[in-house]
PDB file of C-alpha atoms in Angstrom:
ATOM      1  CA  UNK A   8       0.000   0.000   0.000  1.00  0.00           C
ATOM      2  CA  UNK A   9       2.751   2.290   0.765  1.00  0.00           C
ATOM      3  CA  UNK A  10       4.087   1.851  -2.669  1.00  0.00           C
ATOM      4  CA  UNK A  11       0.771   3.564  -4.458  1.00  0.00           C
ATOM      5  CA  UNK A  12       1.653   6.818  -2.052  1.00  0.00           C
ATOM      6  CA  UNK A  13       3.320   9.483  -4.175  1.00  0.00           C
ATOM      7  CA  UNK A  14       6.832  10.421  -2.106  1.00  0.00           C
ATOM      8  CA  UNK A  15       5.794  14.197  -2.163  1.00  0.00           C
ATOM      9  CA  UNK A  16       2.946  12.976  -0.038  1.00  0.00           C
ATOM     10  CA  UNK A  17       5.205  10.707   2.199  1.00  0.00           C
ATOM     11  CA  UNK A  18       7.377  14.035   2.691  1.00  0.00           C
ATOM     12  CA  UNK A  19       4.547  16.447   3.319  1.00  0.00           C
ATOM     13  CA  UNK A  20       3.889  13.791   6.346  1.00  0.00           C
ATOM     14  CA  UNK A  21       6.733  13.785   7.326  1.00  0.00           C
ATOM     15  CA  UNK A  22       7.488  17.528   7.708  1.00  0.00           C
ATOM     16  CA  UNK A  23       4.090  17.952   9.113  1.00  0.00           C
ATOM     17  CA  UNK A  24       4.584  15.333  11.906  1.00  0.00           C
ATOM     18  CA  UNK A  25       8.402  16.598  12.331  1.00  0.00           C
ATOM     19  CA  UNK A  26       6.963  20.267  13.132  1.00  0.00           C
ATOM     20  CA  UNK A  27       4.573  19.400  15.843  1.00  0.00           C
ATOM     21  CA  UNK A  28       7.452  17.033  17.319  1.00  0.00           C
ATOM     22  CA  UNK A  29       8.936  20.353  17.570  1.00  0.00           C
ATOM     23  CA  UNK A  30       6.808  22.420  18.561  1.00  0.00           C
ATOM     24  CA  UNK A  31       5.580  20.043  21.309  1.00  0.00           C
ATOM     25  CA  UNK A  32       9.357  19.014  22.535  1.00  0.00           C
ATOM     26  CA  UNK A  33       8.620  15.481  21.756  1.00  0.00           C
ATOM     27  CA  UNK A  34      10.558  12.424  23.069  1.00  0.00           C
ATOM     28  CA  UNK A  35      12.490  10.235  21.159  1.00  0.00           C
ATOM     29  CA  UNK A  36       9.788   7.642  22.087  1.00  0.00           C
ATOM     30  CA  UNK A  37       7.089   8.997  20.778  1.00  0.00           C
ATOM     31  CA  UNK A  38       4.483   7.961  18.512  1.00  0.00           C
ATOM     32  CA  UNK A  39       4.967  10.460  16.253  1.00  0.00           C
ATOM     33  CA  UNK A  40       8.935  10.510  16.312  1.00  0.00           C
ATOM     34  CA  UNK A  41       8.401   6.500  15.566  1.00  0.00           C
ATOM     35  CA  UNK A  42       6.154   7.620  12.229  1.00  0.00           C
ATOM     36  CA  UNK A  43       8.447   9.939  10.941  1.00  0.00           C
ATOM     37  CA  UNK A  44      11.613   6.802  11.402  1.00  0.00           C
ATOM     38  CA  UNK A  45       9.523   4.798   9.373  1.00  0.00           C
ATOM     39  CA  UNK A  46       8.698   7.486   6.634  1.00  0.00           C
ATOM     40  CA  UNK A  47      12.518   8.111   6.465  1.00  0.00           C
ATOM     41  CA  UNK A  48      12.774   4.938   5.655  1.00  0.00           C
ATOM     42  CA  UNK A  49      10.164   4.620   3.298  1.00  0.00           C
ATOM     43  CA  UNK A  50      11.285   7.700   1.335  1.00  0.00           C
ATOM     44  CA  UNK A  51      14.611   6.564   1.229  1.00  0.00           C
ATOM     45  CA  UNK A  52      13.686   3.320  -0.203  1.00  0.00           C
ATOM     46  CA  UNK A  53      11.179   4.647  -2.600  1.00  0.00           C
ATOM     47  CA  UNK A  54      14.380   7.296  -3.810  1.00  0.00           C
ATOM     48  CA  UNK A  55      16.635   4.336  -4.552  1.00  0.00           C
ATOM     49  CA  UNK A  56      14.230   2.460  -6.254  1.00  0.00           C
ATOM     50  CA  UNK A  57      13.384   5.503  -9.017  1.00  0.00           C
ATOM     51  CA  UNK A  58      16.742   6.558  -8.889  1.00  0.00           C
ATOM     52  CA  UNK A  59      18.484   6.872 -11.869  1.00  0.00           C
ATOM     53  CA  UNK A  60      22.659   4.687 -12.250  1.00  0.00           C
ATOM     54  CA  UNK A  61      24.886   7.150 -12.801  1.00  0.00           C
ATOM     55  CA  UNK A  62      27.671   6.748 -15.220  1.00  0.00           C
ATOM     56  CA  UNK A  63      30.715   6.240 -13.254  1.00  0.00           C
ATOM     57  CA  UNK A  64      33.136   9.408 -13.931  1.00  0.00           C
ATOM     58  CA  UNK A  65      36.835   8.095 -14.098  1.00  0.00           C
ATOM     59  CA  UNK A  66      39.195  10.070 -11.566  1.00  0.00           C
ATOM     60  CA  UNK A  67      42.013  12.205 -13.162  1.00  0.00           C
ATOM     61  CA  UNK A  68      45.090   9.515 -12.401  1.00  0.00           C
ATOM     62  CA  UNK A  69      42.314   6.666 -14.226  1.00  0.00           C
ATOM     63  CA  UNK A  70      42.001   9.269 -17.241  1.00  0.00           C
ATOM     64  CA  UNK A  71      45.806   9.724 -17.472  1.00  0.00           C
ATOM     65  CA  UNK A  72      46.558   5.497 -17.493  1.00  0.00           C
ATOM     66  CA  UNK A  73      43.639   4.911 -20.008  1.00  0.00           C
ATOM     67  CA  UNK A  74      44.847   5.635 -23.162  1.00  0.00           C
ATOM     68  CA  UNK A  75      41.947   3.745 -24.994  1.00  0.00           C
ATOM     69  CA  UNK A  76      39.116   6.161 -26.412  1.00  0.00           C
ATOM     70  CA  UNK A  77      35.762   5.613 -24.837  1.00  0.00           C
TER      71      UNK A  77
END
């Protein structure tokens, strides 16, 4: 079910529940700090899954041994 929630959504949550966990001097315990664990992970997951591989980017000493054209 998670997966159908759009991440903006998941984020909004998250900075919603994060504010009133300030603004009320929360504990670590908390309900509501516990949510906002679990939508970090949740976003983080969902990021990793859409994101897109990079191409690797050779470092300068790699560039100056490869003398084969890519």
């Amino acid at each position: 079910m998670a997966d159908e929630i759009p991440i903006r959504e998941l984020q909004g949550e998250r900075n919603r529940l994060w504010a009133e966990a300030r603004l009320k001097g929360l504990p670590v315990g908390s309900a509501q700090r516990d949510r906002i664990a679990a939508l970090d992970v949740l976003i983080r997951a969902r990021k990793a899954a859409t994101a897109i591989p990079s191409k690797r980017r050779k470092a300068p000493a790699d560039q100056a041994a490869d003398t084969s054209k890519d």
